[in-house]
PDB file of N, CA and C in Angstrom:
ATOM      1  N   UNK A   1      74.319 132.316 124.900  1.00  0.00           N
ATOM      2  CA  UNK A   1      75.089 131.283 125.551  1.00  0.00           C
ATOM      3  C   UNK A   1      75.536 131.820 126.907  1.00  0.00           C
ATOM      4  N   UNK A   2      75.101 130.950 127.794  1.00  0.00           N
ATOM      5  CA  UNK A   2      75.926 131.528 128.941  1.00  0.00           C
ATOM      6  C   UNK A   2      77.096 131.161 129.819  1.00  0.00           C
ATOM      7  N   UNK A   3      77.807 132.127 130.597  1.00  0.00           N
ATOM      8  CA  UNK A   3      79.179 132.161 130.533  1.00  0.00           C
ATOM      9  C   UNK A   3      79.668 131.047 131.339  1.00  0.00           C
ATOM     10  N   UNK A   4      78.590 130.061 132.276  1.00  0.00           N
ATOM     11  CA  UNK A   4      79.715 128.444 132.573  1.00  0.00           C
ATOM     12  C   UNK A   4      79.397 127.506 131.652  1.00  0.00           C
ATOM     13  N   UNK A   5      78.519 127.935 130.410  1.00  0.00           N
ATOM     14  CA  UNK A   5      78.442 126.844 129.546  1.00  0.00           C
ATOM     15  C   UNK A   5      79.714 127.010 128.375  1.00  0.00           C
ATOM     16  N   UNK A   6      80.216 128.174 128.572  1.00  0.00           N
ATOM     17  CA  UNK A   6      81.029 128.842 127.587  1.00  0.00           C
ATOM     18  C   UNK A   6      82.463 128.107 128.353  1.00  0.00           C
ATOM     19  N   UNK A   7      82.407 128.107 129.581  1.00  0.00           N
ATOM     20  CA  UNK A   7      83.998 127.733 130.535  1.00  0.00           C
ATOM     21  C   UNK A   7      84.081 126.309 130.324  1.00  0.00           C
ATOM     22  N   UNK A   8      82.718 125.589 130.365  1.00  0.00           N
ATOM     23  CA  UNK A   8      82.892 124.463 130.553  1.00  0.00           C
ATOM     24  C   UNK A   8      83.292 123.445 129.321  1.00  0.00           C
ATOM     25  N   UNK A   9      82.921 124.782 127.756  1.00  0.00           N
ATOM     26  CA  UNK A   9      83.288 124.104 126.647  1.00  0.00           C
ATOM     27  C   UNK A   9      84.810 124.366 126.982  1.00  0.00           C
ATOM     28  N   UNK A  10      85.159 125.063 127.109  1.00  0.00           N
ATOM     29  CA  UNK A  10      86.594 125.368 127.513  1.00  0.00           C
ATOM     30  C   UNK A  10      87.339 124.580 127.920  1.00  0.00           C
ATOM     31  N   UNK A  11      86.976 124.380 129.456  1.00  0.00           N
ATOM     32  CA  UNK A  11      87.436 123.374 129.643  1.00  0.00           C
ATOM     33  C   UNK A  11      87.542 121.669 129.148  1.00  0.00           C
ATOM     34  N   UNK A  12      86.343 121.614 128.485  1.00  0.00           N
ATOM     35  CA  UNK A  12      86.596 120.453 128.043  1.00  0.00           C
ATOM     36  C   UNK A  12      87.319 120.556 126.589  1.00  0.00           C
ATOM     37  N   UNK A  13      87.648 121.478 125.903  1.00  0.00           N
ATOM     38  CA  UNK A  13      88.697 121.798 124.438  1.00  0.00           C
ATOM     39  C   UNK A  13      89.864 121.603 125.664  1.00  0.00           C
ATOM     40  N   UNK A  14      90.362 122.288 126.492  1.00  0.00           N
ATOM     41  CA  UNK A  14      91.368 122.213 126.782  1.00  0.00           C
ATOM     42  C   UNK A  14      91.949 120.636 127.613  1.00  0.00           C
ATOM     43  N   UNK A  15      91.154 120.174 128.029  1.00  0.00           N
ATOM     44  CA  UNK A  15      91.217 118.519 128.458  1.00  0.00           C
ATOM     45  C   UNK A  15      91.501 117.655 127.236  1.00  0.00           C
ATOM     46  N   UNK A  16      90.906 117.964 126.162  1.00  0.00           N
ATOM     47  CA  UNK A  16      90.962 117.218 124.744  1.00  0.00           C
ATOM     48  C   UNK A  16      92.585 117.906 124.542  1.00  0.00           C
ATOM     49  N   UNK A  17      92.783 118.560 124.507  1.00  0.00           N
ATOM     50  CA  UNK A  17      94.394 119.052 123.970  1.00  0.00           C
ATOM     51  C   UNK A  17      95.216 118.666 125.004  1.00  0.00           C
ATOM     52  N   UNK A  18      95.198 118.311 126.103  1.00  0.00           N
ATOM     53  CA  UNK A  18      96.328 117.909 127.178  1.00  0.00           C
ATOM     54  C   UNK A  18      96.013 116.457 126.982  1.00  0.00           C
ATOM     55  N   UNK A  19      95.157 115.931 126.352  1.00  0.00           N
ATOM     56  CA  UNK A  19      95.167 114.014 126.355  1.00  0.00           C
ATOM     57  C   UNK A  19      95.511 113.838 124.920  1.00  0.00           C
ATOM     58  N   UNK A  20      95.270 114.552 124.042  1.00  0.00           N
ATOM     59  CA  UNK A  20      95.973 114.552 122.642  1.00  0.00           C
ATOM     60  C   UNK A  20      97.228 114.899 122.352  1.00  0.00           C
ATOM     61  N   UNK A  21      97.741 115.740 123.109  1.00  0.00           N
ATOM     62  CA  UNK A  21      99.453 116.161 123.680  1.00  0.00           C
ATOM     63  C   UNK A  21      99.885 114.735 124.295  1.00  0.00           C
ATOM     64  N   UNK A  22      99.521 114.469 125.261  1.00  0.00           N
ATOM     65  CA  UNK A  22      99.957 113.186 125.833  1.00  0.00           C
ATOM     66  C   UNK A  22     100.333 112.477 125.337  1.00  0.00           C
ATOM     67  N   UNK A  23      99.203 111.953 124.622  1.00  0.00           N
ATOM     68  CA  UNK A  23      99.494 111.033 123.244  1.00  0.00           C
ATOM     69  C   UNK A  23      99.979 110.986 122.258  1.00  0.00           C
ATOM     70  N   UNK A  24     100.643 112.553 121.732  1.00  0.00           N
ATOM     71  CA  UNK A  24     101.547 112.375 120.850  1.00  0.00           C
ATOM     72  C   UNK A  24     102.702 112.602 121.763  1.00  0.00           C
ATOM     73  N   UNK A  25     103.262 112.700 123.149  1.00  0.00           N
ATOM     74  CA  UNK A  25     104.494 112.375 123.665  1.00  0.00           C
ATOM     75  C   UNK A  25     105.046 110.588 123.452  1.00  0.00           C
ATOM     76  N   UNK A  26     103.797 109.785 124.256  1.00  0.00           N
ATOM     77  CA  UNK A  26     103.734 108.932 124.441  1.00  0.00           C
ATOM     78  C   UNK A  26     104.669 107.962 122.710  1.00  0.00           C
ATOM     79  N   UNK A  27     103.470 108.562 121.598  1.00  0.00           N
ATOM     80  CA  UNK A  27     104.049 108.053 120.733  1.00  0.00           C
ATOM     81  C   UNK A  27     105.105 108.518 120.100  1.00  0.00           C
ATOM     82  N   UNK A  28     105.475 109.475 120.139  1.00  0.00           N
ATOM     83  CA  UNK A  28     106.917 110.008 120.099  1.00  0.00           C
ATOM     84  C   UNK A  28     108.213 108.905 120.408  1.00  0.00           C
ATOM     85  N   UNK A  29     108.348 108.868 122.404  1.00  0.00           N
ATOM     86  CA  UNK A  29     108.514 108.306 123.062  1.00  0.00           C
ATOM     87  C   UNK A  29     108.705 106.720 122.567  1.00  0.00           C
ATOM     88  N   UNK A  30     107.324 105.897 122.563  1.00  0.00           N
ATOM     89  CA  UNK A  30     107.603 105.166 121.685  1.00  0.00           C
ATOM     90  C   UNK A  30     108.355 104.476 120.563  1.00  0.00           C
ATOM     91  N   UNK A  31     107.952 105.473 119.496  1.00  0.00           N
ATOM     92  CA  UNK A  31     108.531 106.029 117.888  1.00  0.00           C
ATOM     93  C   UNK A  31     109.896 105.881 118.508  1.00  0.00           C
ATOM     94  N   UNK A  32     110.907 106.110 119.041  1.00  0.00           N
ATOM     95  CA  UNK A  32     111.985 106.549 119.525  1.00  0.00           C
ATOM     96  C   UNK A  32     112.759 104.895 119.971  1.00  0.00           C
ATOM     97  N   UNK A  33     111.857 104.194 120.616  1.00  0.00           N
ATOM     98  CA  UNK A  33     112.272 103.152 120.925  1.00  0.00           C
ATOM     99  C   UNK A  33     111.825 101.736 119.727  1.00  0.00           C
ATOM    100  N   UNK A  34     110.971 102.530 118.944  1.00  0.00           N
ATOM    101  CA  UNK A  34     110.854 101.664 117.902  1.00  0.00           C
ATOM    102  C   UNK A  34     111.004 101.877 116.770  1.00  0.00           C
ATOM    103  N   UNK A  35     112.085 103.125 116.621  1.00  0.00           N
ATOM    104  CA  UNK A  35     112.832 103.626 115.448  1.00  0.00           C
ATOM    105  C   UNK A  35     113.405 102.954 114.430  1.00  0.00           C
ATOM    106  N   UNK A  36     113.992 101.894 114.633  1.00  0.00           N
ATOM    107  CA  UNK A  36     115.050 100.988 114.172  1.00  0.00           C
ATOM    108  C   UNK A  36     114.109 100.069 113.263  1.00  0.00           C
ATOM    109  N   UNK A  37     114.514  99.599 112.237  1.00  0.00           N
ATOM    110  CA  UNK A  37     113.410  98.797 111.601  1.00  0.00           C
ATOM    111  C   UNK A  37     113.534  97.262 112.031  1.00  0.00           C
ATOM    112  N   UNK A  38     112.671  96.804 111.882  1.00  0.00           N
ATOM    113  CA  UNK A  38     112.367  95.292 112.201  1.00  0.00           C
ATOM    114  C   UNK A  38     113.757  94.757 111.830  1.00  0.00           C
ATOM    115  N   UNK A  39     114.645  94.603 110.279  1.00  0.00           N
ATOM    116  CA  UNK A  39     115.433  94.202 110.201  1.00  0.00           C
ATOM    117  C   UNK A  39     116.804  94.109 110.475  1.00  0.00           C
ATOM    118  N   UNK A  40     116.733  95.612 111.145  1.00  0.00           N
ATOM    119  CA  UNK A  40     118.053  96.118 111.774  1.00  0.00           C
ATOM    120  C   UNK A  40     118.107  95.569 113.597  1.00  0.00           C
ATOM    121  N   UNK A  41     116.758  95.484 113.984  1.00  0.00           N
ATOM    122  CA  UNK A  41     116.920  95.059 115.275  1.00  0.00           C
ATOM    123  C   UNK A  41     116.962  93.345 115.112  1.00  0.00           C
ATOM    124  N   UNK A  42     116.546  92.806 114.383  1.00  0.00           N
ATOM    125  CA  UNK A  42     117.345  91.432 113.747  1.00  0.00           C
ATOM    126  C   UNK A  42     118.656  90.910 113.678  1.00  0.00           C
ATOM    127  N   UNK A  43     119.103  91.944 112.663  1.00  0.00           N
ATOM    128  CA  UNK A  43     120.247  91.764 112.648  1.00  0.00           C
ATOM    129  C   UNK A  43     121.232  92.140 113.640  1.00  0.00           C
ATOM    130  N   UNK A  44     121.133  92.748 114.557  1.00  0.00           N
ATOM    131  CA  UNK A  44     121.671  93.386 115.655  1.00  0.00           C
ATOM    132  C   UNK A  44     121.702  92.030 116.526  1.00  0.00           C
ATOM    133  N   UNK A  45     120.462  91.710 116.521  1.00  0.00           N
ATOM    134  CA  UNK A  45     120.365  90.236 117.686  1.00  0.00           C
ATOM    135  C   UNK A  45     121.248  88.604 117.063  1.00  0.00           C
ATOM    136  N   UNK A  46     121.189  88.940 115.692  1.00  0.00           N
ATOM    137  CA  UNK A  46     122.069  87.733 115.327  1.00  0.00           C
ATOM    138  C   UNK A  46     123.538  88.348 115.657  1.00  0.00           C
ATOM    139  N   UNK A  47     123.623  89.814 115.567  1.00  0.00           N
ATOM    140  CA  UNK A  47     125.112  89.719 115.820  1.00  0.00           C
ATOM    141  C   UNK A  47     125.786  89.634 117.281  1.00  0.00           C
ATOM    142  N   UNK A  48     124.731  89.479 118.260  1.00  0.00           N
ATOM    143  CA  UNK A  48     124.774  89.701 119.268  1.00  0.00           C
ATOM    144  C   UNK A  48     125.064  87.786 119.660  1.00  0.00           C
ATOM    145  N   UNK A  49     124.341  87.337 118.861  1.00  0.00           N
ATOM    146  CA  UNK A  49     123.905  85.778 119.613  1.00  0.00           C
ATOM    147  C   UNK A  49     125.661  85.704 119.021  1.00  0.00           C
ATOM    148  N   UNK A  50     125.708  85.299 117.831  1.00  0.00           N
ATOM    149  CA  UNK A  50     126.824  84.711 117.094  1.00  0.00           C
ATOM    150  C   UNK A  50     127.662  85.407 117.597  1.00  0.00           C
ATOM    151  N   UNK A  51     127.893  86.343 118.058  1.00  0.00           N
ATOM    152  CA  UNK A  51     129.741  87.254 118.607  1.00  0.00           C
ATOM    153  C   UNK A  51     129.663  87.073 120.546  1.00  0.00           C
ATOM    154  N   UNK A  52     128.898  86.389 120.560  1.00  0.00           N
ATOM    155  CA  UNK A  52     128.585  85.555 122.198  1.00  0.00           C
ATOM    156  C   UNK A  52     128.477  86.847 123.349  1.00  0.00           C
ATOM    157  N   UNK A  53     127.445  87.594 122.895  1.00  0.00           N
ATOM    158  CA  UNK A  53     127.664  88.874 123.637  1.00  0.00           C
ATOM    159  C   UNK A  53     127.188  88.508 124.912  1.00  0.00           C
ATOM    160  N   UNK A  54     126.455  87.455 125.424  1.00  0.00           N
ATOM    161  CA  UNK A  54     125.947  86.862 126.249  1.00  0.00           C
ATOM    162  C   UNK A  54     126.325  86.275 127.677  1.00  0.00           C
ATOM    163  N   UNK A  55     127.476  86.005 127.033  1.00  0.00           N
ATOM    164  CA  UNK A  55     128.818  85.041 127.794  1.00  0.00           C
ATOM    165  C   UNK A  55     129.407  86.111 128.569  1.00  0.00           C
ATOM    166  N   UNK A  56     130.338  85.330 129.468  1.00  0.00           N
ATOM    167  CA  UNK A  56     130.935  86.377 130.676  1.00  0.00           C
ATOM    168  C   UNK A  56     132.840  86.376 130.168  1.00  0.00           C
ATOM    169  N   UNK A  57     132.278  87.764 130.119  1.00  0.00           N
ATOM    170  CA  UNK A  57     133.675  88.367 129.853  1.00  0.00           C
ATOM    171  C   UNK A  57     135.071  88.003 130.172  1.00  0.00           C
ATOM    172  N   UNK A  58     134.884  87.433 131.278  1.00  0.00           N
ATOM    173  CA  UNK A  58     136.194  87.172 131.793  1.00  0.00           C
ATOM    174  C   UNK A  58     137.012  85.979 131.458  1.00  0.00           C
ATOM    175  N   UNK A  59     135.893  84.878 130.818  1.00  0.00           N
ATOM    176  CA  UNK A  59     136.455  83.454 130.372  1.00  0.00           C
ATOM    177  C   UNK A  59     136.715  83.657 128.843  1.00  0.00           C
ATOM    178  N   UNK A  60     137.714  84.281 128.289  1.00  0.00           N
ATOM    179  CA  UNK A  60     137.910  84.673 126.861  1.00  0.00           C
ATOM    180  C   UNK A  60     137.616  82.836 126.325  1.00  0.00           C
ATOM    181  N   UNK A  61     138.035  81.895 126.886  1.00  0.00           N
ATOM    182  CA  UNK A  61     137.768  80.269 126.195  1.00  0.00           C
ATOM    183  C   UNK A  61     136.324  80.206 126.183  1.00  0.00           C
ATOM    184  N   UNK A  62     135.493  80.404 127.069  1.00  0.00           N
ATOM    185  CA  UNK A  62     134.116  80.385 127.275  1.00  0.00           C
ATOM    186  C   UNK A  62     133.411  81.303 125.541  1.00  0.00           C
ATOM    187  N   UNK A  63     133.890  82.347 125.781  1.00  0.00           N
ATOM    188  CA  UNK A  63     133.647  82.816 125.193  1.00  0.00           C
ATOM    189  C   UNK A  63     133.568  82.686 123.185  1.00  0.00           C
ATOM    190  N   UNK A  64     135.174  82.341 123.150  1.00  0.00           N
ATOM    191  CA  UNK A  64     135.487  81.616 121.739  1.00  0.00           C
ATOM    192  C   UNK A  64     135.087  80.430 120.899  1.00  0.00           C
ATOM    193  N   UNK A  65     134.701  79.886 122.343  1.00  0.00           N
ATOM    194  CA  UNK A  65     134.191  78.222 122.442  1.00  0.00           C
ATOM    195  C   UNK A  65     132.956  78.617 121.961  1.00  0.00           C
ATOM    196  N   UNK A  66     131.941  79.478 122.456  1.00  0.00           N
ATOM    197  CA  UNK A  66     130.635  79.787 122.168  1.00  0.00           C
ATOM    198  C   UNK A  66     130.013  80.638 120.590  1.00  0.00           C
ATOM    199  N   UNK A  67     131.385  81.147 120.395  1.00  0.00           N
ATOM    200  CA  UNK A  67     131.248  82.130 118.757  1.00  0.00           C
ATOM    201  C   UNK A  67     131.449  80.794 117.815  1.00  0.00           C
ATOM    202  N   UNK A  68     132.062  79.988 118.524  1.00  0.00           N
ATOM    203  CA  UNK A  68     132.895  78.848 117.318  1.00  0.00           C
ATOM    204  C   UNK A  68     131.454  78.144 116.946  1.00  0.00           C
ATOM    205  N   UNK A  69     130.987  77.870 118.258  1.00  0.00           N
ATOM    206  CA  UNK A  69     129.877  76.597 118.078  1.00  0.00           C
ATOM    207  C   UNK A  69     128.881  77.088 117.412  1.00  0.00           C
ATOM    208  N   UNK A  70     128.183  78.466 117.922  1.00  0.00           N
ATOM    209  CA  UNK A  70     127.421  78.936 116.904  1.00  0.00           C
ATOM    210  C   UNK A  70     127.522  79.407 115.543  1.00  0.00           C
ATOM    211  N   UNK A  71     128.527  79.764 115.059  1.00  0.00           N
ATOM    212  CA  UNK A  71     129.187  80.087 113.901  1.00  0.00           C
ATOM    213  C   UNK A  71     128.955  78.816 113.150  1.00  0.00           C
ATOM    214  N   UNK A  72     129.570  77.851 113.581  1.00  0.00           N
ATOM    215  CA  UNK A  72     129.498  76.378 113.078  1.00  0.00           C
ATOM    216  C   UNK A  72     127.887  75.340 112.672  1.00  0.00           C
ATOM    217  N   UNK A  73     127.415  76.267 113.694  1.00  0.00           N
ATOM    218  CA  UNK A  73     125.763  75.800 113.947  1.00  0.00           C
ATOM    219  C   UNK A  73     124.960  76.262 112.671  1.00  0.00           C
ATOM    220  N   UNK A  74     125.405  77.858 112.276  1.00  0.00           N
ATOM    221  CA  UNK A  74     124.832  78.120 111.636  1.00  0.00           C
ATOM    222  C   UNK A  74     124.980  78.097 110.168  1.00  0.00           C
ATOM    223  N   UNK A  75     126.705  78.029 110.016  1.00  0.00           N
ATOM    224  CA  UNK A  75     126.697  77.681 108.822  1.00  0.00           C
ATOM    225  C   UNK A  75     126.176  75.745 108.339  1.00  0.00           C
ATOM    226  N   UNK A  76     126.221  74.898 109.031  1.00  0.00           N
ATOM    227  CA  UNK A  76     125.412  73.843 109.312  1.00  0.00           C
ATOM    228  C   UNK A  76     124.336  73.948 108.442  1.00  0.00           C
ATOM    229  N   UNK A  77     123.496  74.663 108.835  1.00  0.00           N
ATOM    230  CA  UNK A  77     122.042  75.052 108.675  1.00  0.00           C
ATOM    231  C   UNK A  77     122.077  75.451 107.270  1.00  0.00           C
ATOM    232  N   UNK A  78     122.512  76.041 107.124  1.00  0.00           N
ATOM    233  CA  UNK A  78     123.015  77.016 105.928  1.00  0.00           C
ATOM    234  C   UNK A  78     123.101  75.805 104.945  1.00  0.00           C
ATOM    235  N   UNK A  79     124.353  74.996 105.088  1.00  0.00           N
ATOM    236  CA  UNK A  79     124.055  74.049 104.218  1.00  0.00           C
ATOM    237  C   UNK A  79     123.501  72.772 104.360  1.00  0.00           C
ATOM    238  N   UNK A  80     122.935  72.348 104.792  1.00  0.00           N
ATOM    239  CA  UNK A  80     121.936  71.253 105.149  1.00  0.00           C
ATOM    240  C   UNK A  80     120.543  71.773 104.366  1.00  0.00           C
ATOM    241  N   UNK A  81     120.155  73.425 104.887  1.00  0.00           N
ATOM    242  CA  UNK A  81     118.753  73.602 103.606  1.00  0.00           C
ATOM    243  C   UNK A  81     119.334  73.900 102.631  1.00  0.00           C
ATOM    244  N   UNK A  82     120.247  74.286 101.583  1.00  0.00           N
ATOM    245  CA  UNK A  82     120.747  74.265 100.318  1.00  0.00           C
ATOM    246  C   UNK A  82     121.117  72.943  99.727  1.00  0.00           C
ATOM    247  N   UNK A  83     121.381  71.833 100.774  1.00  0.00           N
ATOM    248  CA  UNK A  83     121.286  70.213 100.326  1.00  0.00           C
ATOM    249  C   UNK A  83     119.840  70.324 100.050  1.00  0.00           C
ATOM    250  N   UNK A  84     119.198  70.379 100.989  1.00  0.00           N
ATOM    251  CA  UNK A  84     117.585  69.936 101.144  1.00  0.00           C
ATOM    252  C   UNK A  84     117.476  70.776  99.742  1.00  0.00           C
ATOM    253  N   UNK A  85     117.740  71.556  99.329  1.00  0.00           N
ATOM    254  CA  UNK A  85     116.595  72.502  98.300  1.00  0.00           C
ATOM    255  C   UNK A  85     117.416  71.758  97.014  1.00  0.00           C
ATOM    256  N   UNK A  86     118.469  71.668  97.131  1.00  0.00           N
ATOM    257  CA  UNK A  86     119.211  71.081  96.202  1.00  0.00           C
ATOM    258  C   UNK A  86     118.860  69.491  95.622  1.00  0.00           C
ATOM    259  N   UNK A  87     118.073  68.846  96.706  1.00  0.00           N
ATOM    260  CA  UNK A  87     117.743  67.717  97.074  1.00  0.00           C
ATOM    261  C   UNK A  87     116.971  67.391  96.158  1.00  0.00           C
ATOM    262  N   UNK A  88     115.493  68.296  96.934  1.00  0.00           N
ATOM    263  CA  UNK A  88     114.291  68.159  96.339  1.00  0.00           C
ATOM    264  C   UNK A  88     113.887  68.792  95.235  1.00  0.00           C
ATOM    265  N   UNK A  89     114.874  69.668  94.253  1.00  0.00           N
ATOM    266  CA  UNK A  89     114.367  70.103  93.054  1.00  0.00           C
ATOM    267  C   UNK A  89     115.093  69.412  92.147  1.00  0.00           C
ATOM    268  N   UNK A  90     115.511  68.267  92.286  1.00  0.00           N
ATOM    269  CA  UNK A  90     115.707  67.630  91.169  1.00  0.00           C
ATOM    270  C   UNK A  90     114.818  66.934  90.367  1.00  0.00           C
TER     271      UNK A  90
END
């Protein structure tokens, strides 16, 4: 074997390990931002909608007005499909 066919395997093992490094930063990185499970970043966003994290701070009425309505919205829902299920399995 001779010695730039020997460098050039080299170099190309060592190109394969700096793009396979990469890629496990990358998914690391990733992994990191998608740590949280599906249901926890769910629930995070309902608690976010319903506690009006959205709204501007400074209008505490704006604000109360907006937890009330959705609060209200959702328990709504809540029972309107427990009518409905209640409804239709009779």
């Amino acid at each position: 074997m001779t010695k730039q066919s020997h460098q050039s395997r080299q170099q190309r093992n060592d190109a394969r390990q700096q793009q396979a490094e990469r890629a496990l930063k990358r998914v690391e990185m990733e992994g990191e931002a998608l740590g949280t499970s599906a249901f926890a970043r769910t629930a995070n966003k309902a608690k976010d909608h319903l506690g009006a994290a959205d709204m501007d701070r400074n209008d505490p009425i704006e604000v109360w007005g907006t937890r009330i309505g959705r609060i209200g919205g959702a328990i709504f829902a809540i029972i309107l499909v427990l009518w409905l299920v209640n409804h239709f399995t009779r």
